CSV table of C-alpha atoms and ligand atoms in Angstrom, one decimal:
chain,number,residue,atom,x,y,z
A,89,MET,CA,-120.0,55.1,37.1
A,90,SER,CA,-118.2,53.8,34.0
A,91,ASN,CA,-117.0,55.9,31.2
A,92,ALA,CA,-119.5,58.7,31.4
A,93,ALA,CA,-119.2,61.8,29.1
A,94,ASP,CA,-116.9,64.5,30.7
A,95,ASN,CA,-118.4,66.1,33.8
A,96,TRP,CA,-121.7,64.4,33.2
A,97,ASN,CA,-124.0,62.5,35.4
A,98,PRO,CA,-127.8,61.7,35.1
A,99,THR,CA,-128.5,64.8,37.3
A,100,SER,CA,-126.1,67.3,35.8
A,101,TRP,CA,-128.9,68.8,33.6
A,102,ARG,CA,-130.2,70.4,36.9
A,103,SER,CA,-127.5,73.0,36.8
A,104,ALA,CA,-128.1,73.9,33.2
A,105,ASP,CA,-130.9,76.1,31.8
A,106,VAL,CA,-134.0,74.1,32.6
A,107,ARG,CA,-137.1,75.0,30.5
A,108,GLN,CA,-140.5,73.5,29.6
A,109,GLN,CA,-140.9,71.7,32.9
A,110,PRO,CA,-144.2,71.7,34.9
A,111,THR,CA,-144.4,73.3,38.3
A,112,TYR,CA,-145.4,70.7,40.9
A,113,ALA,CA,-147.0,71.9,44.1
A,114,ASP,CA,-145.8,68.8,46.0
A,115,GLN,CA,-142.1,68.2,45.5
A,116,GLU,CA,-142.0,65.3,47.8
A,117,ALA,CA,-144.7,63.5,45.8
A,118,LEU,CA,-142.7,64.2,42.6
A,119,GLN,CA,-139.6,62.7,44.2
A,120,ALA,CA,-141.5,59.7,45.4
A,121,ALA,CA,-142.8,59.1,41.9
A,122,ALA,CA,-139.3,59.4,40.5
A,123,VAL,CA,-138.0,56.8,43.0
A,124,ARG,CA,-140.7,54.4,42.1
A,125,LEU,CA,-140.1,54.9,38.4
A,126,ALA,CA,-136.4,54.2,38.7
A,127,ALA,CA,-137.1,50.9,40.5
A,128,LEU,CA,-139.3,49.5,37.7
A,129,PRO,CA,-137.8,47.4,34.9
A,130,PRO,CA,-136.8,49.1,31.7
A,131,LEU,CA,-139.1,49.2,28.6
A,132,VAL,CA,-136.4,48.6,26.0
A,133,THR,CA,-133.0,47.0,26.1
A,134,SER,CA,-129.5,48.3,25.4
A,135,TRP,CA,-129.0,45.8,22.6
A,136,GLU,CA,-132.1,47.0,20.8
A,137,VAL,CA,-130.9,50.5,21.2
A,138,GLU,CA,-127.5,49.6,19.8
A,139,THR,CA,-129.1,47.7,16.9
A,140,LEU,CA,-131.1,50.8,16.0
A,141,LYS,CA,-127.9,52.9,16.2
A,142,GLY,CA,-126.2,50.7,13.7
A,143,GLN,CA,-129.2,50.9,11.4
A,144,LEU,CA,-129.3,54.7,11.7
A,145,ALA,CA,-125.7,54.8,10.7
A,146,SER,CA,-126.6,53.0,7.5
A,147,ALA,CA,-129.4,55.4,6.8
A,148,ALA,CA,-127.0,58.3,7.2
A,149,ARG,CA,-124.9,56.6,4.5
A,150,GLY,CA,-127.9,56.3,2.2
A,151,GLU,CA,-128.3,52.5,2.6
A,152,ARG,CA,-131.5,52.6,4.5
A,153,PHE,CA,-134.4,55.1,5.0
A,154,VAL,CA,-136.1,56.1,8.2
A,155,LEU,CA,-139.9,56.4,8.6
A,156,GLN,CA,-140.7,58.0,11.9
A,157,GLY,CA,-144.3,58.7,12.7
A,158,GLY,CA,-147.2,58.8,15.1
A,159,ASP,CA,-149.2,61.1,17.2
A,160,CYS,CA,-148.1,64.6,18.2
A,161,ALA,CA,-149.3,63.7,21.7
A,162,GLU,CA,-150.4,60.2,22.7
A,163,SER,CA,-153.2,60.2,25.2
A,164,PHE,CA,-153.9,57.8,28.0
A,165,ALA,CA,-157.5,57.4,26.7
A,166,GLU,CA,-156.3,56.3,23.3
A,167,CYS,CA,-154.0,53.5,24.6
A,168,THR,CA,-156.3,51.0,23.0
A,169,SER,CA,-156.0,48.0,20.8
A,170,ASP,CA,-157.6,49.6,17.8
A,171,SER,CA,-155.6,52.8,17.9
A,172,ILE,CA,-152.3,51.0,18.3
A,173,THR,CA,-153.1,48.4,15.5
A,174,ALA,CA,-154.1,51.2,13.1
A,175,LYS,CA,-150.9,53.1,13.8
A,176,LEU,CA,-148.7,50.0,13.1
A,177,LYS,CA,-150.7,49.2,10.0
A,178,ILE,CA,-150.2,52.6,8.4
A,179,LEU,CA,-146.5,52.7,9.3
A,180,LEU,CA,-146.0,49.2,7.9
A,181,GLN,CA,-147.9,50.0,4.7
A,182,MET,CA,-146.0,53.3,4.2
A,183,SER,CA,-142.7,51.5,4.8
A,184,LEU,CA,-143.6,49.0,2.1
A,185,VAL,CA,-144.3,51.7,-0.4
A,186,LEU,CA,-141.0,53.4,0.4
A,187,THR,CA,-139.0,50.2,0.3
A,188,HIS,CA,-140.5,49.3,-3.0
A,189,SER,CA,-139.6,52.6,-4.7
A,190,LEU,CA,-136.4,53.6,-2.9
A,191,LYS,CA,-135.1,50.0,-3.1
A,192,LYS,CA,-133.9,50.5,0.5
A,193,ARG,CA,-134.8,48.8,3.8
A,194,VAL,CA,-136.9,51.1,5.9
A,195,ILE,CA,-136.4,51.6,9.6
A,196,ARG,CA,-139.8,52.1,11.2
A,197,ILE,CA,-139.8,54.3,14.3
A,198,GLY,CA,-143.1,55.1,16.0
A,199,ARG,CA,-143.8,58.3,17.9
A,200,PHE,CA,-145.3,56.0,20.5
A,201,ALA,CA,-145.0,54.2,23.8
A,202,GLY,CA,-144.1,57.4,25.7
A,203,GLN,CA,-145.0,60.4,23.5
A,204,TYR,CA,-146.9,61.9,26.4
A,205,ALA,CA,-145.2,65.2,27.3
A,206,LYS,CA,-145.6,68.4,25.3
A,207,PRO,CA,-143.7,71.7,25.2
A,208,ARG,CA,-145.9,74.8,25.2
A,209,SER,CA,-145.3,78.3,24.2
A,210,SER,CA,-146.8,79.6,27.4
A,211,ASP,CA,-146.9,78.3,31.0
A,212,THR,CA,-150.5,79.3,31.4
A,213,GLU,CA,-153.7,79.5,29.3
A,214,THR,CA,-156.5,82.1,29.9
A,215,ARG,CA,-160.1,81.5,28.9
A,216,SER,CA,-162.9,83.9,29.8
A,217,GLY,CA,-160.8,85.7,32.3
A,218,GLU,CA,-159.6,82.5,34.1
A,219,THR,CA,-155.9,81.6,34.0
A,220,LEU,CA,-154.8,78.0,34.5
A,221,PRO,CA,-151.6,76.0,33.9
A,222,SER,CA,-151.2,75.0,30.2
A,223,TYR,CA,-151.9,71.4,29.2
A,224,ARG,CA,-148.4,69.7,29.0
A,225,GLY,CA,-149.4,66.2,27.9
A,226,ASP,CA,-151.0,63.4,29.8
A,227,LEU,CA,-147.7,62.7,31.5
A,228,VAL,CA,-148.2,65.9,33.4
A,229,ASN,CA,-151.9,67.0,33.6
A,230,SER,CA,-155.2,66.7,31.7
A,231,LEU,CA,-156.6,68.7,28.8
A,232,ASP,CA,-159.9,69.7,30.4
A,233,PHE,CA,-160.0,73.4,31.3
A,234,ASN,CA,-160.5,73.3,35.1
A,235,ALA,CA,-158.2,73.8,38.0
A,236,ALA,CA,-158.1,70.2,39.1
A,237,ALA,CA,-157.5,68.8,35.6
A,238,ARG,CA,-154.7,71.2,34.9
A,239,GLU,CA,-152.8,70.7,38.2
A,240,PRO,CA,-149.6,68.6,37.4
A,241,ASP,CA,-150.0,65.2,39.1
A,242,PRO,CA,-146.7,63.3,39.8
A,243,LEU,CA,-148.6,60.0,39.6
A,244,ASN,CA,-149.1,60.6,35.9
A,245,LEU,CA,-145.5,59.8,35.4
A,246,LEU,CA,-146.2,56.3,36.6
A,247,ARG,CA,-149.4,56.1,34.6
A,248,GLY,CA,-147.5,57.2,31.5
A,249,TYR,CA,-144.8,54.6,32.1
A,250,ASN,CA,-147.4,51.9,32.6
A,251,ARG,CA,-149.2,52.8,29.3
A,252,SER,CA,-145.9,52.9,27.5
A,253,ALA,CA,-145.2,49.3,28.7
A,254,LEU,CA,-148.7,48.2,27.7
A,255,THR,CA,-148.3,49.7,24.2
A,256,LEU,CA,-144.9,48.1,23.7
A,257,ASN,CA,-146.1,44.8,25.0
A,258,PHE,CA,-148.9,44.8,22.5
A,259,ILE,CA,-146.7,45.9,19.6
A,260,ARG,CA,-144.2,43.1,20.4
A,261,GLY,CA,-147.0,40.6,20.5
A,262,LEU,CA,-148.4,41.8,17.2
A,263,ILE,CA,-145.0,41.6,15.5
A,264,ASP,CA,-144.6,38.1,16.7
A,265,GLY,CA,-148.0,36.8,15.7
A,266,GLY,CA,-149.3,37.3,12.2
A,267,PHE,CA,-149.4,41.0,12.0
A,268,ALA,CA,-147.3,40.8,8.9
A,269,ASP,CA,-150.5,39.9,7.1
A,270,LEU,CA,-151.1,43.6,6.8
A,271,HIS,CA,-148.5,43.5,4.1
A,272,HIS,CA,-151.2,42.1,1.8
A,273,PRO,CA,-153.1,44.5,-0.4
A,274,GLU,CA,-156.5,43.1,0.8
A,275,TYR,CA,-155.8,44.9,4.1
A,276,TRP,CA,-155.1,48.3,2.4
A,277,ASN,CA,-158.0,50.8,2.3
A,278,LEU,CA,-157.5,52.2,-1.1
A,279,ASP,CA,-160.9,53.9,-1.6
A,280,PHE,CA,-159.3,57.3,-1.7
A,281,VAL,CA,-157.3,56.4,-4.8
A,282,GLY,CA,-160.3,56.9,-7.1
A,283,HIS,CA,-160.5,60.5,-5.9
A,284,SER,CA,-157.0,61.4,-7.0
A,285,GLN,CA,-155.8,62.7,-10.3
A,286,ASN,CA,-153.0,60.2,-9.7
A,287,ALA,CA,-155.4,57.3,-9.4
A,288,ALA,CA,-153.9,55.2,-12.2
A,289,GLU,CA,-150.3,55.7,-10.9
A,290,TYR,CA,-151.3,54.8,-7.3
A,291,GLN,CA,-153.1,51.7,-8.4
A,292,ARG,CA,-150.2,50.6,-10.5
A,293,ARG,CA,-147.8,51.1,-7.6
A,294,VAL,CA,-149.8,49.1,-5.1
A,295,GLU,CA,-150.4,46.3,-7.6
A,296,SER,CA,-146.7,46.2,-8.2
A,297,ILE,CA,-146.0,46.0,-4.5
A,298,ALA,CA,-148.5,43.1,-4.2
A,299,ASP,CA,-146.8,41.3,-7.1
A,300,SER,CA,-143.3,41.7,-5.5
A,301,LEU,CA,-144.6,40.3,-2.3
A,302,LYS,CA,-146.2,37.4,-4.0
A,303,PHE,CA,-143.1,36.7,-6.0
A,304,MET,CA,-140.9,36.8,-2.9
A,305,GLU,CA,-143.2,34.5,-1.0
A,306,THR,CA,-143.5,32.0,-3.8
A,307,LEU,CA,-139.7,32.0,-4.2
A,308,SER,CA,-139.0,31.5,-0.5
A,309,GLY,CA,-142.0,29.5,0.5
A,310,VAL,CA,-142.5,31.7,3.6
A,311,GLU,CA,-144.4,34.9,4.3
A,312,VAL,CA,-142.6,38.2,3.9
A,313,GLY,CA,-143.1,39.0,7.6
A,314,GLN,CA,-141.0,35.9,8.4
A,315,ILE,CA,-138.3,36.7,5.8
A,316,ASP,CA,-137.7,40.2,7.0
A,317,ARG,CA,-138.8,40.5,10.6
A,318,VAL,CA,-141.1,43.5,10.9
A,319,ASP,CA,-139.4,45.6,13.5
A,320,PHE,CA,-140.7,48.8,15.1
A,321,TYR,CA,-138.7,51.1,17.3
A,322,ALA,CA,-140.1,53.5,19.8
A,323,SER,CA,-139.3,57.2,20.1
A,324,HIS,CA,-140.6,60.2,22.1
A,325,GLU,CA,-139.6,63.7,22.9
A,326,ALA,CA,-137.3,63.5,25.9
A,327,LEU,CA,-138.9,66.5,27.5
A,328,HIS,CA,-139.8,65.7,31.1
A,329,LEU,CA,-136.4,65.5,32.6
A,330,VAL,CA,-137.4,64.0,36.0
A,331,TYR,CA,-139.1,61.2,34.0
A,332,GLU,CA,-136.1,60.7,31.7
A,333,GLN,CA,-133.6,60.8,34.5
A,334,ALA,CA,-135.5,58.1,36.3
A,335,GLN,CA,-135.1,55.8,33.2
A,336,THR,CA,-131.4,56.4,32.8
A,337,ARG,CA,-129.4,53.3,33.8
A,338,THR,CA,-126.2,51.5,33.4
A,339,VAL,CA,-126.4,47.9,32.2
A,340,PRO,CA,-124.1,44.9,32.8
A,341,ARG,CA,-121.3,44.5,30.3
A,342,ARG,CA,-121.8,47.8,28.6
A,343,GLU,CA,-120.2,51.1,29.2
A,344,GLY,CA,-122.0,54.3,29.9
A,345,TRP,CA,-125.6,55.2,30.5
A,346,TYR,CA,-128.8,54.4,28.6
A,347,ASN,CA,-132.2,55.9,28.6
A,348,LEU,CA,-134.2,52.6,28.6
A,349,SER,CA,-137.7,54.2,28.3
A,350,THR,CA,-137.3,54.4,24.5
A,351,HIS,CA,-135.0,53.5,21.7
A,352,LEU,CA,-134.7,57.0,20.2
A,353,PRO,CA,-135.2,60.0,22.5
A,354,TRP,CA,-135.3,63.4,20.7
A,355,ILE,CA,-134.9,67.0,21.8
A,356,GLY,CA,-137.6,69.4,20.6
A,357,LEU,CA,-136.9,72.8,19.0
A,358,ARG,CA,-137.8,74.8,22.0
A,359,THR,CA,-135.2,73.0,24.2
A,360,ALA,CA,-132.4,72.6,21.7
A,361,PHE,CA,-130.6,75.9,22.5
A,362,PRO,CA,-127.0,76.3,23.7
A,363,GLY,CA,-126.8,75.7,27.4
A,364,SER,CA,-130.1,73.9,27.5
A,365,ALA,CA,-130.7,71.3,30.3
A,366,HIS,CA,-132.1,68.9,27.7
A,367,ILE,CA,-128.9,69.0,25.6
A,368,GLU,CA,-126.9,68.5,28.8
A,369,TYR,CA,-129.0,65.5,29.7
A,370,ALA,CA,-128.8,64.0,26.2
A,371,ARG,CA,-125.1,64.3,25.7
A,372,GLY,CA,-124.4,61.8,28.4
A,373,ILE,CA,-126.6,58.9,27.3
A,374,ARG,CA,-125.6,56.3,24.7
A,375,ASN,CA,-128.9,56.1,22.8
A,376,PRO,CA,-129.0,57.5,19.3
A,377,LEU,CA,-130.5,61.0,19.6
A,378,GLY,CA,-132.8,63.1,17.5
A,379,VAL,CA,-132.7,66.9,17.6
A,380,LYS,CA,-135.2,69.1,16.0
A,381,VAL,CA,-133.5,72.0,14.1
A,382,GLY,CA,-134.9,74.8,12.0
A,383,THR,CA,-136.5,78.2,12.2
A,384,GLY,CA,-135.0,80.5,14.8
A,385,MET,CA,-131.8,78.5,15.2
A,386,ALA,CA,-128.4,79.9,14.1
A,387,PRO,CA,-126.5,77.5,11.9
A,388,ARG,CA,-123.4,77.9,14.1
A,389,ASP,CA,-125.5,76.8,17.1
A,390,VAL,CA,-126.6,73.7,15.2
A,391,ALA,CA,-123.0,72.9,14.4
A,392,ASN,CA,-122.2,73.4,18.1
A,393,LEU,CA,-124.9,71.0,19.1
A,394,VAL,CA,-123.4,68.4,16.8
A,395,ASP,CA,-120.0,68.8,18.5
A,396,VAL,CA,-121.5,68.7,22.0
A,397,LEU,CA,-123.8,65.7,21.3
A,398,ASN,CA,-121.4,63.7,19.2
A,399,PRO,CA,-117.8,64.7,20.1
A,400,GLY,CA,-116.4,61.4,18.9
A,401,GLY,CA,-118.1,61.5,15.6
A,402,GLU,CA,-119.9,58.2,16.2
A,403,GLU,CA,-121.9,56.9,13.3
A,404,GLY,CA,-125.6,56.5,14.0
A,405,ARG,CA,-125.5,58.7,17.1
A,406,LEU,CA,-127.2,61.8,15.9
A,407,ALA,CA,-130.2,62.5,13.7
A,408,LEU,CA,-130.9,66.2,12.9
A,409,ILE,CA,-134.6,66.5,12.2
A,410,HIS,CA,-135.2,69.7,10.3
A,411,ARG,CA,-138.5,71.4,10.3
A,412,CYS,CA,-138.5,74.8,8.5
A,413,GLY,CA,-141.8,75.0,6.7
A,414,ALA,CA,-142.4,74.9,2.9
A,415,GLU,CA,-141.8,78.6,2.6
A,416,ASN,CA,-138.6,78.8,4.6
A,417,VAL,CA,-136.8,75.5,3.9
A,418,GLY,CA,-135.1,76.8,0.7
A,419,ARG,CA,-133.6,79.7,2.7
A,420,GLU,CA,-133.0,78.1,6.1
A,421,LEU,CA,-131.8,74.6,5.4
A,422,PRO,CA,-128.7,75.3,3.2
A,423,PRO,CA,-126.7,77.3,5.8
A,424,ILE,CA,-127.6,74.6,8.4
A,425,ILE,CA,-126.3,71.9,6.1
A,426,GLU,CA,-123.1,73.8,5.4
A,427,ALA,CA,-122.4,74.5,9.1
A,428,VAL,CA,-123.0,70.9,10.0
A,429,SER,CA,-120.9,69.6,7.1
A,430,ALA,CA,-118.0,71.8,8.3
A,431,THR,CA,-117.9,69.9,11.6
A,432,GLY,CA,-116.9,66.8,9.7
A,433,LYS,CA,-119.1,64.7,12.0
A,434,PRO,CA,-121.6,62.2,10.5
A,435,VAL,CA,-125.3,63.1,11.0
A,436,LEU,CA,-128.5,61.5,9.7
A,437,TRP,CA,-130.7,64.1,8.1
A,438,ILE,CA,-134.5,63.6,8.6
A,439,CYS,CA,-137.2,66.0,7.4
A,440,ASP,CA,-140.1,66.8,9.6
A,441,PRO,CA,-142.5,68.6,7.2
A,442,MET,CA,-145.2,69.0,9.8
A,443,HIS,CA,-144.0,71.5,12.4
A,444,GLY,CA,-143.1,74.4,10.1
A,445,ASN,CA,-146.4,74.2,8.3
A,446,THR,CA,-148.9,74.6,11.1
A,447,LYS,CA,-151.5,77.4,10.6
A,448,GLY,CA,-154.8,78.5,12.1
A,449,THR,CA,-158.1,78.4,10.3
A,450,SER,CA,-160.5,81.3,10.3
A,451,ASP,CA,-162.5,79.6,13.1
A,452,GLY,CA,-159.4,79.0,15.3
A,453,MET,CA,-158.5,75.4,14.5
A,454,LYS,CA,-154.9,74.3,14.0
A,455,THR,CA,-154.3,72.6,10.6
A,456,ARG,CA,-151.6,71.8,8.0
A,457,ASP,CA,-152.1,71.5,4.3
A,458,PHE,CA,-151.1,68.3,2.5
A,459,ASN,CA,-149.5,70.3,-0.4
A,460,ALA,CA,-147.3,72.3,2.0
A,461,ILE,CA,-146.1,69.2,3.7
A,462,LEU,CA,-145.3,67.5,0.4
A,463,SER,CA,-143.6,70.6,-0.9
A,464,GLU,CA,-141.3,70.9,2.1
A,465,LEU,CA,-140.3,67.3,1.7
A,466,GLU,CA,-139.7,67.6,-2.1
A,467,GLN,CA,-137.6,70.7,-1.6
A,468,ALA,CA,-135.6,68.9,1.2
A,469,PHE,CA,-134.7,66.0,-1.1
A,470,ASP,CA,-133.4,68.5,-3.7
A,471,ILE,CA,-131.5,70.7,-1.3
A,472,HIS,CA,-129.7,67.7,0.2
A,473,ALA,CA,-128.9,66.4,-3.3
A,474,ASP,CA,-127.5,69.8,-4.3
A,475,HIS,CA,-125.3,69.9,-1.2
A,476,GLY,CA,-124.0,66.4,-1.6
A,477,THR,CA,-125.8,65.3,1.6
A,478,ILE,CA,-128.5,62.7,1.9
A,479,LEU,CA,-132.0,63.0,3.1
A,480,GLY,CA,-132.2,59.7,5.1
A,481,GLY,CA,-135.6,59.8,6.5
A,482,VAL,CA,-139.0,61.5,7.1
A,483,HIS,CA,-140.9,62.3,10.3
A,484,PHE,CA,-144.7,62.6,10.3
A,485,GLU,CA,-147.5,63.3,12.7
A,486,LEU,CA,-150.1,60.8,11.6
A,487,THR,CA,-152.7,58.4,12.8
A,488,GLY,CA,-154.1,55.2,11.2
A,489,GLU,CA,-157.6,56.5,11.7
A,490,ASP,CA,-160.1,58.5,9.7
A,491,VAL,CA,-159.5,61.9,11.4
A,492,THR,CA,-160.0,65.3,9.7
A,493,GLU,CA,-157.1,67.4,11.0
A,494,CYS,CA,-155.0,68.3,7.9
A,495,THR,CA,-156.5,69.8,4.7
A,496,GLY,CA,-155.9,68.4,1.2
A,497,GLY,CA,-155.0,65.0,-0.1
A,498,ALA,CA,-156.9,63.0,-2.7
A,499,ARG,CA,-160.3,63.7,-1.2
A,500,GLY,CA,-159.6,67.5,-1.2
A,501,LEU,CA,-160.6,67.9,2.5
A,502,ASP,CA,-161.2,71.7,3.1
A,503,GLU,CA,-161.3,73.8,6.2
A,504,ARG,CA,-165.0,73.3,6.6
A,505,GLY,CA,-164.5,69.5,6.6
A,506,LEU,CA,-162.1,69.6,9.5
A,507,ARG,CA,-164.8,69.6,12.2
A,508,ARG,CA,-166.2,66.2,11.3
A,509,ALA,CA,-163.5,64.2,13.1
A,510,TYR,CA,-160.9,66.6,14.6
A,511,ARG,CA,-159.5,64.6,17.5
A,512,SER,CA,-155.9,65.7,18.1
A,513,GLN,CA,-155.2,67.1,21.5
A,514,VAL,CA,-152.3,69.2,20.2
A,515,ASP,CA,-151.1,69.2,16.6
A,516,PRO,CA,-153.0,68.1,13.4
A,517,ARG,CA,-152.1,64.7,12.0
A,518,LEU,CA,-152.3,63.1,8.6
A,519,ASN,CA,-155.1,60.5,8.5
A,520,TYR,CA,-154.8,57.0,7.1
A,521,GLU,CA,-155.5,58.0,3.5
A,522,GLN,CA,-153.4,61.2,3.6
A,523,ALA,CA,-150.5,59.3,5.1
A,524,LEU,CA,-150.6,56.5,2.5
A,525,GLU,CA,-150.8,59.0,-0.3
A,526,MET,CA,-148.0,61.0,1.2
A,527,ALA,CA,-145.8,57.8,1.2
A,528,LEU,CA,-146.7,57.2,-2.5
A,529,LEU,CA,-145.6,60.7,-3.4
A,530,VAL,CA,-142.5,60.8,-1.2
A,531,ALA,CA,-141.5,57.4,-2.7
A,532,ARG,CA,-141.8,58.9,-6.2
A,533,LYS,CA,-139.7,61.9,-5.3
A,534,GLY,CA,-137.1,59.9,-3.4
A,535,ALA,CA,-136.7,57.5,-6.3
A,536,GLN,CA,-136.1,60.4,-8.7
A,537,THR,CA,-133.5,61.9,-6.4
A,538,SER,CA,-131.5,58.9,-5.4
B,748,PEP,C1,-143.3,67.8,18.1
B,748,PEP,O1,-142.6,67.1,17.4
B,748,PEP,O2,-144.5,67.5,18.4
B,748,PEP,C2,-142.8,69.2,18.4
B,748,PEP,C3,-143.3,69.9,19.4
B,748,PEP,O3,-141.9,69.6,17.5
B,748,PEP,P1,-140.9,70.8,17.5
B,748,PEP,O4,-140.0,70.7,18.7
B,748,PEP,O5,-140.1,70.6,16.2
B,748,PEP,O6,-141.7,72.0,17.5
B,749,CO,CO1,-146.4,68.2,17.2
């Protein structure tokens, strides 16, 4: 087809080093599911994808700021009106806080409408002497620990696609019809503010946002949602390569191939190594790409990824999402920045302060501490400023609901409190209050740095 990258086609990943894929017992059923997927209409359009690319280019130049967030793993059961609305609400409110302090437009990108496949450190899981395939996300199998649930089911690819379409359809409907009301402070749940030592500052900031909104609306005579259309983009880890390949298409009057299952596919840390099938797949599509980088990666390999994924130095093409951990970022990030800067290619730097800060509690739960998350972010702002590069965005695992998965924040949630509402199937997420508070603190830091 037209103008593909050198020696690339949508199946060329198959001859590279393929990792993190499920083992299907019935290859014919897998093939049949892929054929059905490929015949269904796309979920996003190439012009939305190109618009996002242009916006990411401006974020890389420091003119906009990216807020990317959502579940670690979406689940089929949580594809509900309440859960989707709550996620949009928190992302929208966080973006307002950031816009207000940073004085930049915020690009909102959800980890949603397709975040259904997960990499795992082991192919199998053993409990009480029984060994079964690991849970790899609802796109593959189910979380319950029994042989039937853990068997990869090719029809889940179609189920995941359908739910992604339902999610996007609902989001598009909300954006078009009044959802912008959530801008207004009466929809903000600020009960936590009183528990924080920063109560007065938080209150002042939120009131000042409310005043700005009122001022703009009075001035223009229309609601803010109508002045600046509230856009959301979708992203997910492009992990399941049979699924991603099935969504890879050419479109009339544009060159090259697009993955039209999402605006921004990203490659996870475990599959971002030299020679990886995921990198081979990603290099040939025209979407903007995210790549997780950090612990365990050699800086020269990161620079090499930049050359492979963005040989022409296209602006907005590549976001490097670094995730080192609060304890390591000071040591690991600078050599990565230096190696990437030496390529001379533009990249957008985004900090994921979640995945380097995961730890186990004494009773075996996975958690992350609010202060460690904030610390990694604050250090990242400073490290980029010291290197003459720009931290252009943040990446969070969060939910709009009242879960108890991460410790800390204004309410001082401790490990004993985690059991009350621990619902994540994979990694711990910031809850509504923690996410909003994090936005207030990131906004404060970002405003000081820029
Ligand atoms: C994730 O974002 O959920 C994830 C698995 O991240 P990483 O690849 O950075 O570990
Ligand atoms: Co995660």
